[in-house]
Short mmCIF file of C-alpha atoms in Angstrom, two decimals:
data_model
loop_
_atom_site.label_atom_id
_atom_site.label_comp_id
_atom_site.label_asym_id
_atom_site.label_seq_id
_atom_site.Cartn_x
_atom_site.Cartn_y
_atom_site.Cartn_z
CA UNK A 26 -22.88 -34.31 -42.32
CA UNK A 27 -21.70 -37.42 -40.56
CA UNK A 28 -17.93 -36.18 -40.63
CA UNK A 29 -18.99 -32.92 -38.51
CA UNK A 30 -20.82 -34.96 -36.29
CA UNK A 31 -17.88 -37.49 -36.08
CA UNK A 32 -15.83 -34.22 -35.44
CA UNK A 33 -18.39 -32.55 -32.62
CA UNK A 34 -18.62 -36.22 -30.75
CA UNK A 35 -14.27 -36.63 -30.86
CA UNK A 36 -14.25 -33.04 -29.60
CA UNK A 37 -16.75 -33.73 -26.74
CA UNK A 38 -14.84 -36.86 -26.12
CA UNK A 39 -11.27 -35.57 -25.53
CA UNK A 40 -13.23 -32.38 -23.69
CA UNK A 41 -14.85 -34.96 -20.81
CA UNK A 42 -11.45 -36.49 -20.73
CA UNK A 43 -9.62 -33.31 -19.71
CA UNK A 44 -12.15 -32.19 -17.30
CA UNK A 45 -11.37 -35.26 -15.37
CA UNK A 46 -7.59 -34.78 -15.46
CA UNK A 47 -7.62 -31.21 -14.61
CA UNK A 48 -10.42 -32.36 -11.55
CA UNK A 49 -13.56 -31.88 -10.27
CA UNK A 50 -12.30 -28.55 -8.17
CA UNK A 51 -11.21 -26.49 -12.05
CA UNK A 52 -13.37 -24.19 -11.13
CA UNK A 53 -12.87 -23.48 -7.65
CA UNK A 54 -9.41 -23.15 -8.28
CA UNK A 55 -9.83 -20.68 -11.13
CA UNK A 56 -12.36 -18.28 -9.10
CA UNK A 57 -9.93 -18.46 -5.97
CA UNK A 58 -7.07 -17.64 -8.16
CA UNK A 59 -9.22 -14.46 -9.94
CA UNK A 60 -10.31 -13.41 -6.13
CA UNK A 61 -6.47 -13.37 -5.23
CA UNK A 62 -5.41 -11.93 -7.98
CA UNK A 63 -8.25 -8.86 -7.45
CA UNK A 64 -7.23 -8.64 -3.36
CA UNK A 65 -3.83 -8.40 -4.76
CA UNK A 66 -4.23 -5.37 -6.99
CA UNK A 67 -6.57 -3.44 -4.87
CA UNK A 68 -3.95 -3.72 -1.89
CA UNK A 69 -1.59 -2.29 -4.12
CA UNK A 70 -4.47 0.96 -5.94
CA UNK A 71 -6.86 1.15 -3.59
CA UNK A 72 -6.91 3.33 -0.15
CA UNK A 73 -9.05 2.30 2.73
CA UNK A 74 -9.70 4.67 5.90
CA UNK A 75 -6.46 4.26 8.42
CA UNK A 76 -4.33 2.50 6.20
CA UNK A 77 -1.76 2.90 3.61
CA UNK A 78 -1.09 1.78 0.17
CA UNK A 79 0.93 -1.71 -0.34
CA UNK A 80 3.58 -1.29 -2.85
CA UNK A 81 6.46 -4.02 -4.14
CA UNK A 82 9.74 -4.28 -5.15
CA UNK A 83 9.07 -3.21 -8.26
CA UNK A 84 6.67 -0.22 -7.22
CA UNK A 85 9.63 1.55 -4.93
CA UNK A 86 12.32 1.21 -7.60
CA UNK A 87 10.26 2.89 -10.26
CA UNK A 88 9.44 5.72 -7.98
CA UNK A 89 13.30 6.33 -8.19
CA UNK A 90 14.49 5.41 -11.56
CA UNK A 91 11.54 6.95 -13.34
CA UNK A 92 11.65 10.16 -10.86
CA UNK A 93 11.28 13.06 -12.51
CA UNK A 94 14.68 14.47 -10.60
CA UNK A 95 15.96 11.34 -9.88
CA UNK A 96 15.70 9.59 -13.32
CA UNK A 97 17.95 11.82 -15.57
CA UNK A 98 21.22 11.59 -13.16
CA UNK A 99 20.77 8.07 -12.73
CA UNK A 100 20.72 7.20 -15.61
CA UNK A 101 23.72 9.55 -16.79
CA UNK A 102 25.35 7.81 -13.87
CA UNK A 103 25.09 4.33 -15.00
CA UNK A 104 25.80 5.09 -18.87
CA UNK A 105 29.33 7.00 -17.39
CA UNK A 106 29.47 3.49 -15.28
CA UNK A 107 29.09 1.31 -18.64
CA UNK A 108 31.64 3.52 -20.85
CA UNK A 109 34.32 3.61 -17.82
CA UNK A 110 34.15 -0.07 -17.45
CA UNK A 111 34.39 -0.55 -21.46
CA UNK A 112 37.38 1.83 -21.76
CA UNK A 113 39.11 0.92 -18.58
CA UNK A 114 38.65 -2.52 -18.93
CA UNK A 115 39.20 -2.70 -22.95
CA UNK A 116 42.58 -1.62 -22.14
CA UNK A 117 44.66 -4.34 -20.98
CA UNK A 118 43.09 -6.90 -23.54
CA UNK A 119 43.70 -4.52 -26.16
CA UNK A 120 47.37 -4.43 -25.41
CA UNK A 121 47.69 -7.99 -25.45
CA UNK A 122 45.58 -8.74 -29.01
CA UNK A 123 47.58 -5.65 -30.45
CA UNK A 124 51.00 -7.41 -28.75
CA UNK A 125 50.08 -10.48 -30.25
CA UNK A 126 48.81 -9.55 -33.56
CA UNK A 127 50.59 -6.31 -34.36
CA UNK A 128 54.47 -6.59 -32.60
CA UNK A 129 54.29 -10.27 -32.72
CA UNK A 130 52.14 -12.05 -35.81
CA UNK A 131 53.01 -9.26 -38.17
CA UNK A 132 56.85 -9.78 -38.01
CA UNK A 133 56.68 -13.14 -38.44
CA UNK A 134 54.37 -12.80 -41.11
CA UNK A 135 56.96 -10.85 -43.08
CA UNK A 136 59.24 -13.27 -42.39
CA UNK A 137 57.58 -16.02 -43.77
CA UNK A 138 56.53 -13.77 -47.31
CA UNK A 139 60.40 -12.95 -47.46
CA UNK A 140 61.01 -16.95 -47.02
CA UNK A 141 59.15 -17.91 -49.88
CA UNK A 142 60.12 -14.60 -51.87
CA UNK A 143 56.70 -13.10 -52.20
CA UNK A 144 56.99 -9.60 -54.17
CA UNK A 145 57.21 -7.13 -52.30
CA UNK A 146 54.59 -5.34 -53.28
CA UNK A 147 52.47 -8.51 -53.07
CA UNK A 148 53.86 -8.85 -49.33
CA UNK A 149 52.78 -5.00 -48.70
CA UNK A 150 49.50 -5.23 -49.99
CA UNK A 151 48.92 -8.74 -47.81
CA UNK A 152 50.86 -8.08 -44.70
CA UNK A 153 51.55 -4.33 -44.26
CA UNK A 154 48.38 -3.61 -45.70
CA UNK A 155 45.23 -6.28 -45.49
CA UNK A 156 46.55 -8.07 -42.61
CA UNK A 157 47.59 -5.22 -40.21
CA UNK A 158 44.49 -3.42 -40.86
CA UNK A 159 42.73 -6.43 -39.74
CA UNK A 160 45.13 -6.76 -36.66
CA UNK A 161 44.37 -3.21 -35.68
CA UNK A 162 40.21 -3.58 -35.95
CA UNK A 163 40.23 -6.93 -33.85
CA UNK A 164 42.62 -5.25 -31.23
CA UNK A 165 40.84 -2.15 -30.84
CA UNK A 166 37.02 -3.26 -31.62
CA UNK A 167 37.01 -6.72 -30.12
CA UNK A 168 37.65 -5.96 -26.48
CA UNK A 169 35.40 -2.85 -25.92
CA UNK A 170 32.55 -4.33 -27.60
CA UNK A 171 33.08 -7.52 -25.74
CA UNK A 172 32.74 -5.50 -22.54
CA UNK A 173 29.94 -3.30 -23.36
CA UNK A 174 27.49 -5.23 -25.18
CA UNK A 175 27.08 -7.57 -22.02
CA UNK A 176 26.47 -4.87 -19.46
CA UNK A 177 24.20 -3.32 -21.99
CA UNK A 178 22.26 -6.57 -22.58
CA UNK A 179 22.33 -7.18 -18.21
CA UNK A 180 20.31 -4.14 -17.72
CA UNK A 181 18.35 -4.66 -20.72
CA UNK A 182 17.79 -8.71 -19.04
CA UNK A 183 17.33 -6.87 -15.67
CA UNK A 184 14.42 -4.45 -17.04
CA UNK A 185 16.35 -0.73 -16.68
CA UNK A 186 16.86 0.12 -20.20
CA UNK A 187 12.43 0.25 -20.69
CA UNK A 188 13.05 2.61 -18.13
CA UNK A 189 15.43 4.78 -19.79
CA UNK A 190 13.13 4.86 -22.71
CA UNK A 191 10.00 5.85 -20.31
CA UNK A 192 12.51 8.79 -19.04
CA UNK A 193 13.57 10.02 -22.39
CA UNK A 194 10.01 9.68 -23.80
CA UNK A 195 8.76 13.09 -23.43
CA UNK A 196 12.07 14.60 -24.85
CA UNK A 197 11.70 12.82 -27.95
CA UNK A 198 8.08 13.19 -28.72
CA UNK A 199 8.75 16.48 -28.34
CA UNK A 200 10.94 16.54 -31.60
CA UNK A 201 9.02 13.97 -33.22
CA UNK A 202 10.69 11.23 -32.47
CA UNK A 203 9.89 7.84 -30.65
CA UNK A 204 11.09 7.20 -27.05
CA UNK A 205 12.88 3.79 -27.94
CA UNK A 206 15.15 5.53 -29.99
CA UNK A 207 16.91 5.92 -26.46
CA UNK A 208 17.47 2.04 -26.35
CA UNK A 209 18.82 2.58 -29.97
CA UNK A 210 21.36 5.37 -28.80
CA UNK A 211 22.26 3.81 -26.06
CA UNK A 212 23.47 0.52 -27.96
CA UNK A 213 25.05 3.07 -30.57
CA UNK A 214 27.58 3.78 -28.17
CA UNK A 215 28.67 0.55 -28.32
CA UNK A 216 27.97 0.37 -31.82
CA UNK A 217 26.38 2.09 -34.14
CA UNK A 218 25.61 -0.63 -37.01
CA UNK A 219 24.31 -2.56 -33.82
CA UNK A 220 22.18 0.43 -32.98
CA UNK A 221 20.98 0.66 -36.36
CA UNK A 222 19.01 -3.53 -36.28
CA UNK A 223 18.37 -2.51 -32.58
CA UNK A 224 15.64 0.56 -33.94
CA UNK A 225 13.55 -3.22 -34.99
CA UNK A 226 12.33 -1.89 -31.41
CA UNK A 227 10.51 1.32 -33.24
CA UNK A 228 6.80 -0.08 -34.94
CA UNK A 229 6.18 2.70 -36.81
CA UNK A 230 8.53 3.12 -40.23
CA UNK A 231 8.88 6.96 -40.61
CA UNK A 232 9.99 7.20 -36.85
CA UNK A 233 12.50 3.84 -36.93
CA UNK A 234 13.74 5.83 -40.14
CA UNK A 235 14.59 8.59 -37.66
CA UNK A 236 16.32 6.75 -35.42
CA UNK A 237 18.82 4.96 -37.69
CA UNK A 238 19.83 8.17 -39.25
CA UNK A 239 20.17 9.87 -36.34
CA UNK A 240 22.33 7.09 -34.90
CA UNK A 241 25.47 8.19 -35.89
CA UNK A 242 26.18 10.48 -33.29
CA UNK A 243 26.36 7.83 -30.86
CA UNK A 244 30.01 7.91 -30.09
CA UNK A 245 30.60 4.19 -31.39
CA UNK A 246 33.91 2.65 -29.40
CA UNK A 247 35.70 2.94 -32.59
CA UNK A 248 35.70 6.38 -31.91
CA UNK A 249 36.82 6.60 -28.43
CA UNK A 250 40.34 5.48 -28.79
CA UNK A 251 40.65 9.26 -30.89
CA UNK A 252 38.62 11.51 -28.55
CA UNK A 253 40.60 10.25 -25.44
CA UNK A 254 44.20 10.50 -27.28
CA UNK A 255 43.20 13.83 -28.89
CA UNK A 256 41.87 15.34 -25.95
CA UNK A 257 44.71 14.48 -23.85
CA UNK A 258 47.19 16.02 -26.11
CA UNK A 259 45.74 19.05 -26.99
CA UNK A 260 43.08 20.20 -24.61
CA UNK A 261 44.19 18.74 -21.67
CA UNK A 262 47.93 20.21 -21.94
CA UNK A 263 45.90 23.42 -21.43
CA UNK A 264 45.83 23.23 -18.30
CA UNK A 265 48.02 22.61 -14.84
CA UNK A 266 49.05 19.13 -14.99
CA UNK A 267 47.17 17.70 -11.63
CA UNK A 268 44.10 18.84 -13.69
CA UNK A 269 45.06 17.58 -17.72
CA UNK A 270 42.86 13.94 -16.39
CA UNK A 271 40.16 15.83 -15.34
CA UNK A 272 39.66 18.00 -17.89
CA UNK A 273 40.32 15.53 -20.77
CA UNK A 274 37.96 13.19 -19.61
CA UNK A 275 35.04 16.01 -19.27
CA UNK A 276 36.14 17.21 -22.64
CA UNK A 277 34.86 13.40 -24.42
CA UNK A 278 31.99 13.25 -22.27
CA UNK A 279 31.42 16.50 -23.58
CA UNK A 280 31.26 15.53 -27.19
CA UNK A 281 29.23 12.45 -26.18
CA UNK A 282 26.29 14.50 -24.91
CA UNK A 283 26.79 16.86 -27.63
CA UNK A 284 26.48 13.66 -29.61
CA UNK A 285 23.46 13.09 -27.80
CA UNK A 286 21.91 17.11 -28.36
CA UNK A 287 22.77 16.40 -32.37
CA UNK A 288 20.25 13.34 -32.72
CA UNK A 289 17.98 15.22 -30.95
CA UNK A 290 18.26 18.30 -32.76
CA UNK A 291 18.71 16.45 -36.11
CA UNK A 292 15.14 14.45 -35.16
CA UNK A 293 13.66 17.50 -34.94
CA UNK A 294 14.67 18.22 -38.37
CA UNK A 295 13.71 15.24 -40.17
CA UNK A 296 10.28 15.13 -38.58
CA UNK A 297 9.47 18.35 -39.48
CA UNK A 298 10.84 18.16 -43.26
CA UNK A 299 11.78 14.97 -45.59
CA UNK A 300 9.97 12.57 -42.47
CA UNK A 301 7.58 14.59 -41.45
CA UNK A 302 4.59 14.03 -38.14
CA UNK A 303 3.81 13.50 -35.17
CA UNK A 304 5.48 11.15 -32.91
CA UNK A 305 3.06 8.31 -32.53
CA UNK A 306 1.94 7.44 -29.11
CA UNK A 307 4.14 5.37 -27.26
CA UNK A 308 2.61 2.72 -25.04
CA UNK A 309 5.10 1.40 -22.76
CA UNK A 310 4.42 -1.78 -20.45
CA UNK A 311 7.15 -1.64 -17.67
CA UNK A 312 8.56 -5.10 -17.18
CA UNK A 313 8.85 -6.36 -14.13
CA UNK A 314 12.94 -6.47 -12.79
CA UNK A 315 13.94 -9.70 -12.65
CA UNK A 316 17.70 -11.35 -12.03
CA UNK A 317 19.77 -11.04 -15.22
CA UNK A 318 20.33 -14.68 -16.96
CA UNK A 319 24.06 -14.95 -17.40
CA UNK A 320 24.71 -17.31 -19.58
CA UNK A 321 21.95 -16.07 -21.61
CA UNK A 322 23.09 -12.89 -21.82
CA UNK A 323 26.88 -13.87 -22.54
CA UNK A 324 25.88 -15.93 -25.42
CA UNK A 325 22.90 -12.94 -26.95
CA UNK A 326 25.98 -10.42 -26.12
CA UNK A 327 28.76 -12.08 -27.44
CA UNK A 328 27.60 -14.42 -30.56
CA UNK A 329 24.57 -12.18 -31.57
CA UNK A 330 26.51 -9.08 -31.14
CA UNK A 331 30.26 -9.16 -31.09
CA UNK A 332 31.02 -11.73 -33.46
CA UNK A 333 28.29 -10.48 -35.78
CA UNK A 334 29.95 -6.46 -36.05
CA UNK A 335 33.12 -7.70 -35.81
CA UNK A 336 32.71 -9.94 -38.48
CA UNK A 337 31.81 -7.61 -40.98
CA UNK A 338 34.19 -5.06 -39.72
CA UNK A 339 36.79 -7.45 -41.02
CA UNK A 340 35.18 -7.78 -44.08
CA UNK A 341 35.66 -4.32 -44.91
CA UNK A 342 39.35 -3.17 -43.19
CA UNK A 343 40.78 -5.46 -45.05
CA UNK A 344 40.43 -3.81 -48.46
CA UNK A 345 41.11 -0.61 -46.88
CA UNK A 346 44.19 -1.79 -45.40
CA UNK A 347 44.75 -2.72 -49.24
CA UNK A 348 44.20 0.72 -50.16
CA UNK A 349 46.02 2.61 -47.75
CA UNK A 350 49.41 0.54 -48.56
CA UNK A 351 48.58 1.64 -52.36
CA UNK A 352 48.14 5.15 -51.79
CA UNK A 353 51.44 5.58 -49.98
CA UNK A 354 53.46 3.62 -51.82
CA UNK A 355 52.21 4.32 -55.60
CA UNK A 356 54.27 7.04 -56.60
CA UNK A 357 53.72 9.54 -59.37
CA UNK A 358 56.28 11.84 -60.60
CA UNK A 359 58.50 10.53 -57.38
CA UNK A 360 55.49 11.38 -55.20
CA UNK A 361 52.96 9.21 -53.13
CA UNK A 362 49.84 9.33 -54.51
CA UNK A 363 48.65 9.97 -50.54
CA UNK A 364 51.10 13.06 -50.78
CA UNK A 365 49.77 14.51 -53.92
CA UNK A 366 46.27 14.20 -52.48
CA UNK A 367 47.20 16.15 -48.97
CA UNK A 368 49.24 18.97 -50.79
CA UNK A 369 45.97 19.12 -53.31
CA UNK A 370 43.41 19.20 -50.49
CA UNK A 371 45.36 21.21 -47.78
CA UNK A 372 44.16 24.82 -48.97
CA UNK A 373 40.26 23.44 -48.47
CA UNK A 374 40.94 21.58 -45.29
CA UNK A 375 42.55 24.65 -43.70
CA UNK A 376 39.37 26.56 -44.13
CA UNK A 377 37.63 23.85 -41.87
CA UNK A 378 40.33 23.99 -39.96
CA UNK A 379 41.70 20.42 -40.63
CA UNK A 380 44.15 19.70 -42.98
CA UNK A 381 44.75 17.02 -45.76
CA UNK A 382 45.86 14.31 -43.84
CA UNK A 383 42.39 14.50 -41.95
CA UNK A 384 40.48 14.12 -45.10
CA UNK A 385 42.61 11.02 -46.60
CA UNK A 386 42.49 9.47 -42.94
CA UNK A 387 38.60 9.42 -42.92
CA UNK A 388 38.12 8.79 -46.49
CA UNK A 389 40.30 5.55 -46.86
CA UNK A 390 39.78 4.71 -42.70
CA UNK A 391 35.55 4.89 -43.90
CA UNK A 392 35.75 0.66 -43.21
CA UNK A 393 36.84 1.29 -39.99
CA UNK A 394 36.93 4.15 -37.30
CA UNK A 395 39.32 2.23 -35.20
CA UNK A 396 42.32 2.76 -37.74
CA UNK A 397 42.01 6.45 -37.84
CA UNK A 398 45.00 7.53 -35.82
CA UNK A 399 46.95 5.19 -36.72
CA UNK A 400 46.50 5.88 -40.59
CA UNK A 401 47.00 9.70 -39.09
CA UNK A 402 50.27 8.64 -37.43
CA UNK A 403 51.48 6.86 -40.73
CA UNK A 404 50.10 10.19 -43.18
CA UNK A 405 52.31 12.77 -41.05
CA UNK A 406 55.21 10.83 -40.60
CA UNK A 407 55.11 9.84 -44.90
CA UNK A 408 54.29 13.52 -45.58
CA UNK A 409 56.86 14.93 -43.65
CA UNK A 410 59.73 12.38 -44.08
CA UNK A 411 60.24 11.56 -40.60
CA UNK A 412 62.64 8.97 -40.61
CA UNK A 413 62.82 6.40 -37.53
CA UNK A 414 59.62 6.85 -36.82
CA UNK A 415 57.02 3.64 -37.75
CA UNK A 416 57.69 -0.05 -39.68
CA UNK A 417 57.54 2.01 -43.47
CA UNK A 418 55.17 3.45 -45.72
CA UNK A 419 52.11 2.48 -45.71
CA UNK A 420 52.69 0.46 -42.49
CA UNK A 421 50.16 1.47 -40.06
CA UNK A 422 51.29 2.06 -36.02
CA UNK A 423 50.79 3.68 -33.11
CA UNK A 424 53.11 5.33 -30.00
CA UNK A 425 52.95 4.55 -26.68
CA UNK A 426 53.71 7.82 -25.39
CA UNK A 427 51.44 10.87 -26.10
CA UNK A 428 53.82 13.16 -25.76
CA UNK A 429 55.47 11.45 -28.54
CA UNK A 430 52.18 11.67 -30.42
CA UNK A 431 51.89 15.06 -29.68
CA UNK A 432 55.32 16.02 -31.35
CA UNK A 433 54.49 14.39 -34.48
CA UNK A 434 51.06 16.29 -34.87
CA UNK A 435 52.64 19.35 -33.94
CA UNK A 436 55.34 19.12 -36.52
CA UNK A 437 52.50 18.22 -39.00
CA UNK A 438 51.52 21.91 -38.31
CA UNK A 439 48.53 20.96 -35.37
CA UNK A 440 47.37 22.82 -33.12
CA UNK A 441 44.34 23.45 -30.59
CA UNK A 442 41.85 24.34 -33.07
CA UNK A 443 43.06 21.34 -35.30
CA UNK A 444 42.65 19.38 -32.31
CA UNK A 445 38.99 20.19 -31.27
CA UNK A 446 37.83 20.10 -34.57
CA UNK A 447 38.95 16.39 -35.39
CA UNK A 448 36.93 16.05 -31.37
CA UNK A 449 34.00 17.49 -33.51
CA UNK A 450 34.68 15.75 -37.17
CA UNK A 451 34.96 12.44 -35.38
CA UNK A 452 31.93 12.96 -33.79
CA UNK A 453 29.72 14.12 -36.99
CA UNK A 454 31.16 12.48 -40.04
CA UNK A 455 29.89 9.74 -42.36
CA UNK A 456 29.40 6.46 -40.62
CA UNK A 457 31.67 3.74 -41.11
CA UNK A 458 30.96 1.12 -43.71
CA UNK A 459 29.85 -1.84 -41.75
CA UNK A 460 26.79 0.95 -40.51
CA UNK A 461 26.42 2.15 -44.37
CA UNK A 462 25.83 -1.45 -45.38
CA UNK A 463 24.07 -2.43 -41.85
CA UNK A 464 21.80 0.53 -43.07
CA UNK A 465 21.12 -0.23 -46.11
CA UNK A 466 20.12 -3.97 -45.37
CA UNK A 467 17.85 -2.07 -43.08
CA UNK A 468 16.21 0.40 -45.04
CA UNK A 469 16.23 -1.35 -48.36
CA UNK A 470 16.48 2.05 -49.69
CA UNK A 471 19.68 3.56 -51.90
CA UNK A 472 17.88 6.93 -51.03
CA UNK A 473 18.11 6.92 -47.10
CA UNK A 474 21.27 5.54 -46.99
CA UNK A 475 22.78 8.19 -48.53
CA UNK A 476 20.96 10.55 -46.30
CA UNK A 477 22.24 8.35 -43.50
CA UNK A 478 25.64 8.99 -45.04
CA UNK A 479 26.20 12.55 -46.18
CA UNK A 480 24.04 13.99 -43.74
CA UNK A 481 26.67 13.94 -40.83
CA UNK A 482 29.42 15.08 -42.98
CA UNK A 483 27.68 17.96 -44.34
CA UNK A 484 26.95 18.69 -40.59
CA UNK A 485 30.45 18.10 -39.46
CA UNK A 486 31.94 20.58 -42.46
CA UNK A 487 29.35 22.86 -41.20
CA UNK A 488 30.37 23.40 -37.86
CA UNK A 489 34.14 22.95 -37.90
CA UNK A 490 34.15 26.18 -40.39
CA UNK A 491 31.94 27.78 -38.20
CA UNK A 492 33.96 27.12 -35.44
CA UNK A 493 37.19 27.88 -37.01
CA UNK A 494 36.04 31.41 -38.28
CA UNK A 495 34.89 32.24 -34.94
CA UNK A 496 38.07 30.78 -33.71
CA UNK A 497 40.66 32.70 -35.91
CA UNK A 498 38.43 35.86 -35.19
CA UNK A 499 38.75 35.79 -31.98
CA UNK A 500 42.55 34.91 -31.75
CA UNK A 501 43.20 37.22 -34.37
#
């Protein structure tokens, strides 16, 4: 009894002492600032005879960016502004990492392993194989994602991307889905493991499950680098040469809204079968736009980010640079153990209308999208003997030229059909492993995993056979 009233009096105490720091006018000041505060919002909501509405800053801009006409292009507009930024400006730094790391480092490297007489198996297993793999994921991955994550994470700072969830809202309720699995696609682009811990965003479970599956046809900017080559070899030699830039570049954006039409039509699925309900209601508090924070958003960009995917990237290339050496140097029977899987799985490829060299790419490539063409470029030119072409077997490299790229997939029996449906397998196949693994942390689940996994590849099977039926009926 004494203690609580010892308690009560100390509480009373420090309360008196307060009230005379804070002043004898507390509660002047707080009923002025509530009066304000209730002049201020009815300027803004409520109409008086003769006069018109007072709206901010903030009031105007919305009327724009969440327009119902306005909204869509806008925001189509800025994403195309994002992606030409992060390609156009990923190119020149990726030229100098790959100078340094591939034409420069990896010489010297094999120098050094022939100075102290490594094997050389051991050296082609370290160098040609671990190391280079690693070279090619930091000189593809590291400047794109460099670029985009901090113009993603400025108009996130800035208060657009809430926006571009209130926009897409209605569309995905409308398959069951939530509207911040937007913000989710949107980072996908960049990334998709990234857009995978960005669905944290989604409260409820069944529809953040939604999202994360669905992620994966986010064109990451691993993937890029092979619509824009493949594209510009096959579809856009098509056509007159004043228009090949044109049309190449609307044939990736293209698959990137087709992208965008899969996790929409894929979320439709899901909801309505192995996640099925309703899209919970989606209460969205506009933020108000405020200056981006620079140095804020370098370091959430850049350490949070960058480093993070790149770092386990890395961790998985280099055992598939490992394994890609292996396969093309491990010979049975005088044969490559990359050759006897091509000639095996040719016949089934061709009714997809890929080939072998497709399947082995994206199978021992599944660490890393970024090394796709160049484990293509290696496969055709082993396969077919080509000699003078590359650094060796199993020694991973690309061509300046894409004409020149063009003749070696062309000799390897490509053609237009082959190209557009490696524009379409590229954009629905199994996710790489950094997004497996980033998924699985995730989910904790073995189960959705897999579905995250072998969902997109039965997908992408789907409609390149579709495709190439139609195809070969029509030609034929």
């Amino acid at each position: 009894m004494n203690n609580n009233l010892y308690r009560r009096e100390a509480i009373i105490a420090e309360a008196n002492k307060l009230r005379w720091e804070l002043g004898e006018n507390l509660h002047d000041i707080l009923m002025e600032n509530i009066y304000e505060n209730a002049t201020e919002i009815a300027k803004k909501t409520v109409r008086y005879p003769d006069t018109k509405l007072v709206f901010g800053f903030d009031r105007q801009l919305d009327k724009i960016l969440t327009s119902k006409y306005l909204g869509f292009p806008i925001m189509f507009l800025l994403l195309g502004i994002v992606f030409w930024l992060t390609i156009q400006g990923a190119n020149y730094p990726s030229s100098l990492l790959s100078e340094l790391l591939v034409d420069k480092l990896h010489p010297l490297l094999k120098d050094f392993a022939l100075s102290i007489s490594l094997p050389w198996w051991l050296t082609g297993v370290l160098v040609d194989g671990a190391y280079l793999a690693m070279a090619w994921v930091v000189s593809v991955m590291l400047p794109p994602m460099a670029i985009f994550f901090p113009l993603y994470t400025l108009l996130e700072d800035f208060g657009y991307l809430p926006r571009v969830a209130f926009n897409m809202d209605p569309l995905y309720k409308k398959v069951g889905a939530h509207g911040r699995q937007a913000l989710t696609m949107a980072m996908g682009f960049g990334c998709n493991a990234a857009g995978v811990i960005a669905s944290r965003v989604i409260d409820s479970p069944r529809e953040r499950l939604i999202a994360i599956i669905t992620n994966n046809f986010s064109l990451c900017n691993g993937r890029w680098p092979t619509q824009i080559l493949i594209a510009t070899v096959f579809i856009g030699s098509t056509v007159p040469a004043y228009l090949a830039g044109v049309v190449s570049a609307a044939a990736v954006v293209f698959i990137a809204i087709l992208g965008i039409a899969f996790s929409l039509l894929v979320s439709w699925f899901l909801s309505r079968t192995m996640l099925k309900g309703e899209a919970s209601a989606f209460s969205l508090e506009l933020p108000p736009y405020r200056p981006p924070r620079i140095l804020q958003t370098l370091y959430t960009s850049l350490i949070d980010r960058t480093i993070f995917v790149l770092w386990r990237a890395i961790v998985f290339a280099v055992p598939a640079g490992m394994l890609i050496w292996l396969v093309a140097n491990v010979h049975i029977d005088g044969v490559s153990l990359a050759n006897h899987f091509i000639r095996l799985v040719n016949p089934v490829a061709f009714i997809f209308g890929l080939n072998g060299v497709i399947f082995l790419a994206y199978i021992i490539a599944i660490p890393a999208n970024e090394i796709v063409i160049p484990t293509i470029l290696m496969l055709t030119v082993a396969n077919l003997g080509i000699q003078g072409v590359g650094a060796g077997s199993g020694v991973l490299f690309e061509l300046e030229s894409a004409n020149d790229v063009a003749a070696i997939l062309q000799a390897g029996g490509w053609n237009l059909l082959t190209g557009i449906n490696l524009m379409l397998f590229s954009l629905l196949h199994n996710p790489c492993s950094t997004t497996i693994f980033t998924i699985y942390k995730e989910t904790k689940s073995l189960k959705w995993t897999l579905v995250s996994t072998f969902l997109p590849i039965v997908l992408g099977l789907a409609i390149t056979f579709f495709v190439t039926q139609i195809w070969r009926l029509l030609v034929n």
